[in-house]
Amino acid sequence: MAYSNKVIDHYENPRNVGSLDKDDDDVGTGIVGAPACGDVMKLQIRVEGGVITDAKFKTYGCGSAIASSSLVTEWVKGMSVDEAMKIQNSQIAEELSLPPVKIHCSVLAEDAIKAAIRDYQEKQQKPATEGAAE
Amino acid sequence: MSVKTPIYLDFAATCPVDPRVLEAMLPAFTVDYGNAASRTHVFGWRAEEAVERGRAEVAKTIGADPKEITFTSGATESNNLAIKGAAEFLADRGKHIITAVTEHKAVLDTCKYLERRGCDVTYLPVDTQGLVTPAQIAEAIRPDTILVSVMFANNETGVIQPIAEIGALCHERGVLFHTDAVQAFGKVPIDVQAMNIDMMSVSAHKIYGPKGVGALYVRRRRPRVRIAPQIHGGGHERGNRSGTLNVPGIVGFGEAARIAREEMAEESARILALREHLRARLSAEIPHAIVNGTLERHLPGTLNVSFAYVEGESLLMGLKDIAVSSGSACTSASLEPSYVLRAMGLDDELAHSSLRITIGRPTTRDEIDYLADRVKEQVERLREMSPLWEMVQDGIDLSTIEWTPH
Ligand SMILES: Cc1ncc(COP(=O)(O)O)c(C=O)c1O
């Protein structure tokens, strides 16, 4: 199967590979997929004042899965949490020209950003951390 | 170190035609182009002579009589002919067939077809090394068993089954024994007499011959094996397989078999040394590189290895100037990794992380070193990108995590 130039570019020069401190209150972490299925994505965001100021990913999966997660980290930086929540897998698939057999990679990337946002939001609803509560 | 890219290391998939084979074939296209079935003129006689020379070479390579060789369009057809042909011919005697779960699709799908036609098929499991034991077969044989079909060497792992032991058992029990020997033919010694093989499928394009030609060995004595033809017509190939013979293909097949037989000892040793060099480098330089399938009974040129925490298809993408294959197929149609590796009890994760490298006649040591360098570089790069690798570095046991399969 031939890969699109954009997939190849993200695969060869992935943006924002790495990790943020998952215990930081400003950081949301989403881990989706399963090793048995051949892909696992970890996507993390840092949110400051309702805006995503940083995003990092690590992906175990095919080139299209790596490209989908790399692309999403690029997109969400600078977005509000609400905007990021609206990202659709079809936009990812279109941008990367994914063939039908690789659409699930874009679905996984959408799931990953949503999971990261949810994790961040849950942290915000919890009472403040131990240091502050006496 | 200089190598010319792209580098081909997928000789289990197919091979280039050896220049000596091509040269032998050329006259059959333009000069000796007769129909081997034309009995009335010199063109036909010459074509027939050429076919018989090819038949003799193929037969000699496996210790058979030339009359026991039926030419086909390839091993897919040979497997179909052997299994369907035996099942049909022996329908009155029984309907039970024994095979193994790691067989090539040409065997498995043929068996599935026969199941829909009322046959009963036992698919034997393999052990962690990919092996079937004669004891498993002995236990599976029933009074109505008509055929055992177990491949000689596996195309994904290179593991060689205990063929002589299985053959002896089948003869003792009066059950026909077929083996798909596509990967072993011309690479390791095969003797259909000593190994008690009744039918055997082989293919030219895996031994530097042309694509689209193969053969089925069908034993003629002790016992005389009879099969029902699956392609009907002019009665070519003693009625086993009708159709005008592919004379250039058969000439090429014969020449390829001759070369493989005459050069086998030397070439196997050279290829095995290259594979062991590769295996030693990968094992020493890449942590968590796991060889799949026993190396004790193994084709010289095949290496199947999993690089834990790196997905196979992404690794192939990183090895873009090298042609190898992976046991991982990341498509929505099949999120399933290699059924062969899974049957050996490999974790899905490790099965998704596997690479099959097959070394061939043109392979050089420089190419092997180039491959080892690239694999090491890409595995390291992809592990830096792998959340699984990160978790394992942090001391997390991946089996304790609740994943979200999709
Ligand atoms: C074990 C095995 N059996 C059968 C085949 C099919 O052979 P052919 O390509 O000649 O139809 C192959 C090759 O793909 C093979 O590796």
Coordinates of C-alpha atoms and ligand atoms in Angstrom, one line a residue:
Chain A
M1 CA 0.0 0.0 0.0
A2 CA 1.3 3.4 -0.8
Y3 CA 1.3 6.1 1.9
S4 CA 0.3 9.7 1.3
N5 CA 3.1 12.3 1.4
K6 CA 1.5 13.7 4.6
V7 CA 1.5 10.4 6.3
I8 CA 5.2 9.9 5.4
D9 CA 6.1 13.4 6.6
H10 CA 4.5 12.8 10.0
Y11 CA 6.0 9.4 10.3
E12 CA 9.5 10.6 9.4
N13 CA 9.2 13.8 11.3
P14 CA 6.7 13.3 14.0
R15 CA 5.6 16.5 15.8
N16 CA 5.4 16.6 19.6
V17 CA 6.7 13.2 20.5
G18 CA 7.1 12.9 24.3
S19 CA 5.3 13.0 27.6
L20 CA 3.9 15.5 30.0
D21 CA 3.7 14.9 33.8
K22 CA 0.5 13.0 34.1
D23 CA 0.1 13.9 37.8
D24 CA 0.1 17.6 37.0
D25 CA -3.4 19.1 37.5
D26 CA -3.1 21.1 34.2
V27 CA -2.4 17.9 32.2
G28 CA -5.0 15.6 30.7
T29 CA -3.9 12.1 29.5
G30 CA -5.7 9.8 27.1
I31 CA -4.6 6.3 26.4
V32 CA -6.6 4.4 23.9
G33 CA -6.3 1.2 21.8
A34 CA -4.7 -2.1 22.8
P35 CA -1.5 -3.9 22.0
A36 CA -3.4 -6.9 20.8
C37 CA -5.1 -4.8 18.1
G38 CA -1.7 -3.4 16.9
D39 CA -2.2 0.2 18.1
V40 CA -2.0 2.1 21.3
M41 CA -2.0 5.9 21.4
K42 CA -1.1 8.1 24.4
L43 CA -2.1 11.7 23.9
Q44 CA -1.5 14.4 26.5
I45 CA -2.5 18.1 26.7
R46 CA -1.6 21.0 29.0
V47 CA -4.4 23.4 29.6
E48 CA -3.9 26.9 30.8
G49 CA -6.9 29.3 31.1
G50 CA -9.1 27.0 29.0
V51 CA -6.6 26.9 26.1
I52 CA -4.4 24.0 25.2
T53 CA -0.9 25.3 25.4
D54 CA 1.0 22.1 24.8
A55 CA 0.4 18.6 23.5
K56 CA 2.5 15.5 23.3
F57 CA 2.0 11.9 22.0
K58 CA 3.4 8.5 21.9
T59 CA 2.0 5.9 19.6
Y60 CA 2.5 2.1 19.1
G61 CA 1.0 1.4 15.7
C62 CA 1.3 1.6 12.0
G63 CA 2.5 4.7 10.1
S64 CA -1.0 6.0 9.7
A65 CA -1.6 5.7 13.4
I66 CA 1.6 7.6 14.2
A67 CA 0.7 10.3 11.6
S68 CA -2.9 10.7 13.0
S69 CA -1.7 11.3 16.5
S70 CA 1.1 13.5 15.4
L71 CA -1.3 15.6 13.4
V72 CA -3.8 16.0 16.3
T73 CA -1.1 17.3 18.6
E74 CA -0.3 19.9 16.0
W75 CA -3.9 20.9 15.6
V76 CA -4.9 21.2 19.2
K77 CA -2.1 23.4 20.3
G78 CA -3.7 26.9 20.7
M79 CA -7.2 25.5 20.6
S80 CA -9.7 26.0 23.4
V81 CA -10.8 22.8 25.1
D82 CA -14.2 23.1 23.5
E83 CA -12.8 23.5 20.0
A84 CA -10.5 20.4 20.5
M85 CA -13.5 18.4 21.6
K86 CA -15.1 19.0 18.3
I87 CA -12.3 17.4 16.2
Q88 CA -13.7 14.7 14.0
N89 CA -11.9 11.6 12.7
S90 CA -13.1 12.4 9.2
Q91 CA -11.1 15.7 9.3
I92 CA -8.0 13.7 10.2
A93 CA -8.6 11.1 7.6
E94 CA -9.1 13.7 5.0
E95 CA -6.1 15.8 5.9
L96 CA -3.9 12.6 5.7
S97 CA -5.7 11.1 2.7
L98 CA -6.1 7.8 4.7
P99 CA -7.3 4.9 2.6
P100 CA -10.5 3.1 3.9
V101 CA -8.5 0.4 5.7
K102 CA -6.7 3.0 7.8
I103 CA -9.8 5.0 8.9
H104 CA -9.7 3.3 12.3
C105 CA -6.3 5.1 12.9
S106 CA -8.1 8.5 12.7
V107 CA -10.9 7.2 14.9
L108 CA -8.4 6.2 17.5
A109 CA -6.8 9.7 17.4
E110 CA -10.2 11.3 17.9
D111 CA -10.8 9.0 20.8
A112 CA -7.4 9.9 22.2
I113 CA -7.9 13.6 22.3
K114 CA -11.4 13.2 23.8
A115 CA -10.0 10.9 26.5
A116 CA -7.3 13.4 27.3
I117 CA -9.8 16.3 27.6
R118 CA -12.1 14.2 29.8
D119 CA -9.2 13.3 32.0
Y120 CA -8.3 17.0 32.4
Q121 CA -11.9 17.9 33.1
E122 CA -12.3 15.2 35.8
K123 CA -9.1 16.6 37.5
Q124 CA -10.7 20.0 37.5
Q125 CA -13.9 18.8 39.2
K126 CA -12.0 17.0 42.0
P127 CA -11.3 19.0 45.2
A128 CA -7.9 20.7 45.1
T129 CA -4.8 18.7 45.8
E130 CA -3.6 17.7 49.2
G131 CA -1.3 20.6 49.8
A132 CA -4.1 23.1 49.6
A133 CA -6.7 21.1 51.6
E134 CA -6.0 21.1 55.3
Chain B
M1 CA 30.3 -0.4 3.1
S2 CA 28.4 0.1 -0.1
V3 CA 25.1 -1.5 -1.0
K4 CA 22.7 -0.9 -3.8
T5 CA 19.2 -0.1 -2.7
P6 CA 16.5 -1.2 -2.7
I7 CA 17.6 -4.4 -1.1
Y8 CA 15.4 -7.5 -1.6
L9 CA 15.2 -9.8 1.4
D10 CA 11.9 -11.5 0.8
F11 CA 12.9 -14.6 -1.1
A12 CA 10.2 -16.7 0.6
A13 CA 7.7 -14.6 -1.3
T14 CA 9.3 -15.0 -4.6
C15 CA 12.8 -15.0 -6.3
P16 CA 14.3 -13.3 -9.3
V17 CA 14.8 -15.7 -12.2
D18 CA 18.4 -17.0 -12.3
P19 CA 20.1 -15.7 -15.5
R20 CA 21.0 -19.3 -16.3
V21 CA 17.4 -20.3 -16.0
L22 CA 16.3 -17.4 -18.3
E23 CA 18.9 -18.4 -20.9
A24 CA 17.7 -22.0 -20.9
M25 CA 14.1 -20.8 -21.3
L26 CA 14.5 -18.4 -24.2
P27 CA 14.7 -20.8 -27.1
A28 CA 11.4 -22.4 -26.0
F29 CA 9.6 -19.1 -26.7
T30 CA 10.8 -18.4 -30.2
V31 CA 12.6 -21.4 -31.7
D32 CA 11.4 -24.6 -30.1
Y33 CA 7.9 -23.3 -29.6
G34 CA 6.0 -26.4 -30.5
N35 CA 3.1 -27.9 -28.6
A36 CA 4.4 -30.8 -26.5
A37 CA 1.3 -32.7 -27.4
S38 CA 1.8 -32.4 -31.1
R39 CA 2.9 -35.9 -32.1
T40 CA 3.1 -35.4 -35.8
H41 CA 6.1 -33.1 -36.3
V42 CA 9.5 -32.1 -35.2
F43 CA 8.3 -29.0 -33.4
G44 CA 6.1 -31.1 -31.1
W45 CA 8.8 -33.7 -30.6
R46 CA 11.3 -31.0 -29.6
A47 CA 8.9 -29.5 -27.1
E48 CA 8.2 -32.8 -25.7
E49 CA 11.9 -33.6 -25.2
A50 CA 12.4 -30.3 -23.5
V51 CA 9.5 -31.0 -21.2
E52 CA 10.8 -34.4 -20.4
R53 CA 14.3 -33.0 -19.6
G54 CA 12.6 -30.6 -17.2
R55 CA 10.5 -33.4 -15.6
A56 CA 13.6 -35.5 -15.1
E57 CA 15.4 -32.6 -13.3
V58 CA 12.5 -31.9 -11.0
A59 CA 12.1 -35.7 -10.3
K60 CA 15.9 -36.2 -9.6
T61 CA 15.9 -33.3 -7.1
I62 CA 13.4 -35.2 -4.8
G63 CA 14.4 -38.8 -5.6
A64 CA 11.3 -39.5 -7.7
D65 CA 10.6 -41.2 -11.0
P66 CA 9.9 -38.6 -13.8
K67 CA 6.5 -40.3 -14.4
E68 CA 5.5 -39.3 -10.9
I69 CA 5.7 -35.5 -11.7
T70 CA 2.6 -33.7 -12.8
F71 CA 3.2 -30.1 -14.0
T72 CA 0.8 -27.5 -12.8
S73 CA 0.4 -23.7 -12.8
G74 CA 2.0 -23.5 -9.4
A75 CA 1.9 -24.8 -5.9
T76 CA -1.6 -23.3 -5.2
E77 CA -2.9 -25.5 -7.9
S78 CA -0.8 -28.5 -6.8
N79 CA -2.2 -28.2 -3.3
N80 CA -5.7 -28.0 -4.7
L81 CA -5.2 -31.0 -6.9
A82 CA -3.6 -33.2 -4.3
I83 CA -6.2 -32.5 -1.6
K84 CA -9.4 -32.2 -3.7
G85 CA -8.1 -35.0 -6.0
A86 CA -7.5 -37.4 -3.2
A87 CA -10.7 -36.5 -1.3
E88 CA -12.8 -37.0 -4.5
F89 CA -11.1 -40.3 -5.5
L90 CA -11.3 -41.8 -2.1
A91 CA -14.8 -40.5 -1.2
D92 CA -16.0 -44.0 -0.9
R93 CA -13.3 -44.9 1.6
G94 CA -13.7 -42.0 4.0
K95 CA -14.1 -38.3 4.4
H96 CA -11.6 -37.4 7.1
I97 CA -8.5 -35.2 6.4
I98 CA -5.9 -34.2 8.9
T99 CA -3.9 -31.0 8.5
A100 CA -2.3 -28.3 10.7
V101 CA -3.4 -24.8 11.6
T102 CA -0.1 -23.2 10.3
E103 CA -0.5 -24.4 6.8
H104 CA -0.5 -22.1 3.8
K105 CA -3.9 -20.7 2.8
A106 CA -3.8 -22.8 -0.4
V107 CA -4.1 -25.9 1.9
L108 CA -6.4 -24.4 4.6
D109 CA -8.9 -22.8 2.1
T110 CA -9.0 -26.0 0.1
C111 CA -9.8 -28.0 3.3
K112 CA -12.5 -25.4 4.2
Y113 CA -14.0 -25.9 0.8
L114 CA -14.0 -29.6 1.3
E115 CA -15.7 -29.2 4.7
R116 CA -18.5 -27.4 3.0
R117 CA -18.7 -30.5 0.6
G118 CA -19.1 -32.9 3.5
C119 CA -15.6 -33.7 4.5
D120 CA -14.4 -33.7 8.0
V121 CA -11.1 -31.9 8.7
T122 CA -9.0 -32.0 11.8
Y123 CA -6.7 -28.9 12.1
L124 CA -3.9 -29.9 14.5
P125 CA -2.5 -27.2 16.8
V126 CA 1.3 -26.6 16.8
D127 CA 3.5 -26.2 19.8
T128 CA 5.3 -22.9 20.8
Q129 CA 8.0 -23.7 18.3
G130 CA 5.6 -24.3 15.4
L131 CA 5.9 -28.1 15.4
V132 CA 3.3 -30.8 14.9
T133 CA 4.3 -34.1 16.4
P134 CA 3.8 -37.6 14.9
A135 CA 2.0 -38.5 18.1
Q136 CA -0.6 -35.9 17.5
I137 CA -1.2 -37.3 14.1
A138 CA -1.4 -40.9 15.3
E139 CA -4.0 -39.8 17.8
A140 CA -6.1 -38.0 15.2
I141 CA -6.1 -40.8 12.6
R142 CA -9.5 -42.5 12.4
P143 CA -10.8 -45.5 10.4
D144 CA -12.2 -43.0 7.8
T145 CA -9.0 -40.9 7.5
I146 CA -7.9 -40.7 3.9
L147 CA -5.3 -38.0 3.9
V148 CA -2.7 -36.2 6.1
S149 CA -1.4 -32.9 4.7
V150 CA 1.4 -31.3 6.7
M151 CA 3.7 -28.7 5.1
F152 CA 7.5 -29.4 4.9
A153 CA 8.7 -26.0 6.0
N154 CA 6.6 -23.0 7.1
N155 CA 6.6 -20.0 4.9
E156 CA 6.5 -17.5 7.7
T157 CA 8.9 -19.0 10.2
G158 CA 11.0 -21.5 8.3
V159 CA 10.3 -24.2 10.8
I160 CA 10.7 -27.7 9.3
Q161 CA 8.1 -30.4 10.4
P162 CA 9.2 -34.0 11.2
I163 CA 8.3 -35.1 7.7
A164 CA 10.0 -38.5 7.7
E165 CA 8.4 -39.5 11.0
I166 CA 5.0 -38.4 9.8
G167 CA 5.5 -40.2 6.5
A168 CA 6.5 -43.4 8.2
L169 CA 3.5 -43.2 10.5
C170 CA 1.1 -42.6 7.6
H171 CA 2.4 -45.5 5.6
E172 CA 2.1 -47.8 8.6
R173 CA -1.5 -46.7 9.1
G174 CA -2.4 -46.8 5.4
V175 CA -3.2 -43.1 5.1
L176 CA -2.0 -41.0 2.2
F177 CA 0.6 -38.3 3.1
H178 CA 0.8 -35.0 1.2
T179 CA 3.2 -32.3 2.0
D180 CA 3.4 -28.7 0.7
A181 CA 7.2 -28.5 0.2
V182 CA 7.2 -25.1 -1.6
Q183 CA 9.6 -23.5 0.9
A184 CA 11.9 -26.5 1.4
F185 CA 12.2 -27.7 -2.2
G186 CA 15.7 -26.9 -3.5
K187 CA 16.8 -25.6 -0.1
V188 CA 17.1 -28.8 2.0
P189 CA 17.5 -32.4 0.8
I190 CA 14.2 -34.1 0.1
D191 CA 13.8 -37.8 -0.7
V192 CA 10.3 -38.9 -1.3
Q193 CA 11.2 -42.6 -0.8
A194 CA 13.1 -42.2 2.4
M195 CA 10.5 -39.8 3.8
N196 CA 7.5 -41.9 2.7
I197 CA 5.9 -38.9 0.9
D198 CA 2.9 -39.8 -1.3
M199 CA 2.2 -36.4 -2.8
M200 CA 4.2 -33.2 -2.7
S201 CA 3.6 -29.7 -4.0
V202 CA 6.5 -27.6 -5.3
S203 CA 6.7 -24.3 -7.2
A204 CA 9.3 -22.9 -9.6
H205 CA 9.3 -19.3 -8.6
K206 CA 10.6 -20.0 -5.1
I207 CA 13.8 -21.6 -6.5
Y208 CA 14.8 -18.9 -9.0
G209 CA 12.5 -20.3 -11.8
P210 CA 9.6 -18.5 -13.5
K211 CA 6.3 -17.7 -11.9
G212 CA 3.2 -19.7 -13.0
V213 CA 4.7 -23.2 -13.0
G214 CA 4.8 -25.8 -10.3
A215 CA 4.4 -29.5 -9.9
L216 CA 2.7 -32.2 -7.9
Y217 CA 4.6 -35.4 -7.1
V218 CA 2.2 -38.3 -7.1
R219 CA 3.6 -41.7 -6.0
R220 CA 3.2 -44.5 -8.5
R221 CA 4.5 -47.5 -6.5
R222 CA 3.9 -48.7 -2.9
P223 CA 1.3 -47.5 -2.9
R224 CA 0.1 -46.3 -6.3
V225 CA -1.7 -43.1 -5.5
R226 CA -4.7 -42.2 -7.7
I227 CA -6.3 -38.8 -7.6
A228 CA -9.3 -37.3 -9.5
P229 CA -8.2 -34.6 -11.9
Q230 CA -9.6 -31.1 -11.1
I231 CA -9.0 -29.6 -14.6
H232 CA -10.5 -31.6 -17.4
G233 CA -9.6 -31.5 -21.1
G234 CA -7.1 -33.1 -23.5
G235 CA -5.8 -35.6 -20.9
H236 CA -2.3 -34.1 -20.6
E237 CA -0.1 -35.2 -17.7
R238 CA -1.4 -38.8 -17.7
G239 CA -4.9 -37.3 -17.3
N240 CA -4.0 -35.7 -13.9
R241 CA -4.0 -32.2 -15.3
S242 CA -5.2 -31.2 -18.8
G243 CA -4.0 -28.1 -20.6
T244 CA -1.2 -27.4 -23.1
L245 CA 2.0 -27.6 -21.3
N246 CA 3.9 -24.4 -20.4
V247 CA 7.0 -25.5 -22.2
P248 CA 9.2 -22.4 -21.4
G249 CA 8.1 -22.5 -17.8
I250 CA 8.8 -26.2 -17.4
V251 CA 12.2 -25.8 -19.1
G252 CA 13.0 -23.0 -16.6
F253 CA 11.6 -25.1 -13.7
G254 CA 13.9 -28.0 -14.7
E255 CA 17.0 -25.8 -15.0
A256 CA 16.2 -24.1 -11.7
A257 CA 15.8 -27.5 -10.0
R258 CA 19.1 -28.7 -11.4
I259 CA 21.0 -25.6 -10.2
A260 CA 19.3 -25.7 -6.8
R261 CA 20.2 -29.4 -6.4
E262 CA 23.8 -29.1 -7.6
E263 CA 24.6 -26.0 -5.5
M264 CA 22.5 -26.9 -2.5
A265 CA 25.2 -27.9 -0.1
E266 CA 27.5 -24.9 -0.7
E267 CA 24.7 -22.4 -1.0
S268 CA 22.8 -23.5 2.1
A269 CA 26.0 -23.2 4.1
R270 CA 26.6 -19.7 2.8
I271 CA 23.1 -18.6 3.4
L272 CA 23.0 -20.1 6.9
A273 CA 26.2 -18.3 7.8
L274 CA 24.6 -15.0 6.7
R275 CA 21.4 -15.7 8.7
E276 CA 23.4 -16.6 11.8
H277 CA 25.4 -13.4 11.4
L278 CA 22.1 -11.4 11.2
R279 CA 20.6 -13.2 14.1
A280 CA 23.7 -12.7 16.2
R281 CA 23.7 -9.0 15.5
L282 CA 20.0 -8.4 16.1
S283 CA 20.1 -10.4 19.3
A284 CA 23.2 -8.6 20.6
E285 CA 22.3 -5.1 19.6
I286 CA 18.6 -4.9 20.1
P287 CA 17.1 -5.7 23.5
H288 CA 13.8 -7.7 23.5
A289 CA 14.4 -9.1 20.0
I290 CA 12.8 -12.6 20.0
V291 CA 13.3 -15.2 17.3
N292 CA 10.1 -17.0 16.5
G293 CA 10.1 -20.8 15.8
T294 CA 12.7 -23.3 16.7
L295 CA 16.1 -22.9 15.0
E296 CA 16.9 -26.6 15.5
R297 CA 14.8 -27.6 12.6
H298 CA 14.8 -24.7 10.2
L299 CA 15.4 -23.5 6.7
P300 CA 18.8 -21.9 6.3
G301 CA 17.6 -18.6 4.9
T302 CA 14.6 -17.6 7.0
L303 CA 14.5 -15.5 10.1
N304 CA 11.3 -14.5 11.8
V305 CA 11.9 -12.1 14.7
S306 CA 9.7 -9.9 16.9
F307 CA 10.9 -6.6 18.2
A308 CA 8.7 -6.1 21.3
Y309 CA 6.9 -2.8 21.7
V310 CA 7.3 -1.8 18.0
E311 CA 4.5 -2.4 15.6
G312 CA 5.6 -4.4 12.5
E313 CA 4.0 -2.3 9.8
S314 CA 5.6 0.9 11.1
L315 CA 8.9 -0.8 11.2
L316 CA 8.5 -1.9 7.6
M317 CA 7.7 1.7 6.7
G318 CA 11.0 2.8 8.3
L319 CA 12.9 0.2 6.3
K320 CA 11.7 1.7 3.1
D321 CA 14.7 0.8 1.0
I322 CA 14.6 -2.8 2.2
A323 CA 12.0 -5.4 1.1
V324 CA 11.1 -7.7 4.0
S325 CA 7.7 -8.7 5.3
S326 CA 5.8 -8.4 8.5
G327 CA 3.4 -10.7 10.4
S328 CA 1.3 -7.6 11.2
A329 CA -1.5 -6.5 9.0
C330 CA -3.0 -3.3 10.3
T331 CA -6.1 -3.0 8.2
S332 CA -9.7 -2.6 9.3
A333 CA -10.4 -5.8 7.4
S334 CA -8.0 -7.7 9.5
L335 CA -6.6 -6.4 12.7
E336 CA -5.5 -9.9 13.2
P337 CA -1.8 -10.5 13.3
S338 CA -0.2 -13.5 11.7
Y339 CA -2.3 -16.6 12.3
V340 CA 0.9 -18.7 12.2
L341 CA 2.6 -16.8 15.0
R342 CA -0.7 -16.8 17.1
A343 CA -1.0 -20.5 16.6
M344 CA 2.4 -20.8 18.2
G345 CA 1.0 -19.1 21.3
L346 CA 2.7 -15.7 20.7
D347 CA 1.1 -12.7 22.3
D348 CA -0.8 -10.7 19.9
E349 CA 1.5 -7.8 20.7
L350 CA 4.6 -9.8 19.7
A351 CA 2.9 -11.2 16.6
H352 CA 2.1 -7.6 15.6
S353 CA 5.8 -6.8 16.1
S354 CA 7.3 -9.5 13.9
L355 CA 9.5 -9.2 10.8
R356 CA 10.2 -12.0 8.3
I357 CA 13.6 -11.7 6.6
T358 CA 14.5 -14.3 3.9
I359 CA 18.0 -14.5 2.5
G360 CA 18.6 -15.7 -1.0
R361 CA 21.2 -16.5 -3.7
P362 CA 22.1 -12.8 -4.5
T363 CA 22.3 -11.7 -0.8
T364 CA 25.6 -10.3 0.4
R365 CA 27.0 -9.8 3.8
D366 CA 27.1 -6.1 3.3
E367 CA 23.3 -6.2 2.6
I368 CA 22.8 -8.1 5.8
D369 CA 24.9 -5.6 7.8
Y370 CA 22.9 -2.7 6.2
L371 CA 19.7 -4.4 7.2
A372 CA 20.9 -4.9 10.8
D373 CA 22.0 -1.2 11.0
R374 CA 18.6 0.0 9.7
V375 CA 16.6 -2.3 11.9
K376 CA 18.5 -1.2 15.0
E377 CA 18.1 2.5 14.1
Q378 CA 14.4 2.2 13.4
V379 CA 13.5 0.0 16.4
E380 CA 15.3 2.5 18.6
R381 CA 13.5 5.4 17.0
L382 CA 10.1 3.8 17.2
R383 CA 10.5 2.7 20.8
E384 CA 11.2 6.3 21.7
M385 CA 7.8 6.9 20.2
S386 CA 6.1 3.9 21.8
P387 CA 3.9 4.3 24.9
L388 CA 4.4 0.6 25.6
W389 CA 8.1 0.9 25.7
E390 CA 7.8 3.9 28.0
M391 CA 5.5 1.9 30.4
V392 CA 7.9 -1.0 30.4
Q393 CA 10.8 1.3 31.2
D394 CA 8.7 2.7 34.1
G395 CA 8.3 -0.8 35.4
I396 CA 4.7 -1.2 34.5
D397 CA 3.5 -4.7 33.6
L398 CA 1.5 -4.3 30.4
S399 CA -0.6 -7.4 31.2
T400 CA -2.1 -5.6 34.2
I401 CA -3.5 -2.7 32.2
E402 CA -7.1 -2.6 31.1
W403 CA -6.9 -1.7 27.4
T404 CA -9.7 -0.5 25.3
P405 CA -9.8 -2.8 22.3
H406 CA -11.5 -1.3 19.4
Ligands
LIG1 C1 4.1 -22.8 1.7 C2 3.5 -22.3 0.4 N1 2.6 -23.0 -0.2 C3 2.0 -22.6 -1.4 C4 2.4 -21.4 -2.0 C5 1.8 -21.0 -3.3 O1 2.6 -21.2 -4.3 P1 2.4 -20.6 -5.8 O2 2.8 -19.2 -5.7 O3 3.3 -21.4 -6.7 O4 0.9 -20.8 -6.1 C6 3.4 -20.6 -1.3 C7 3.9 -19.4 -1.9 O5 3.3 -18.3 -1.7 C8 4.0 -21.1 -0.1 O6 4.9 -20.4 0.5

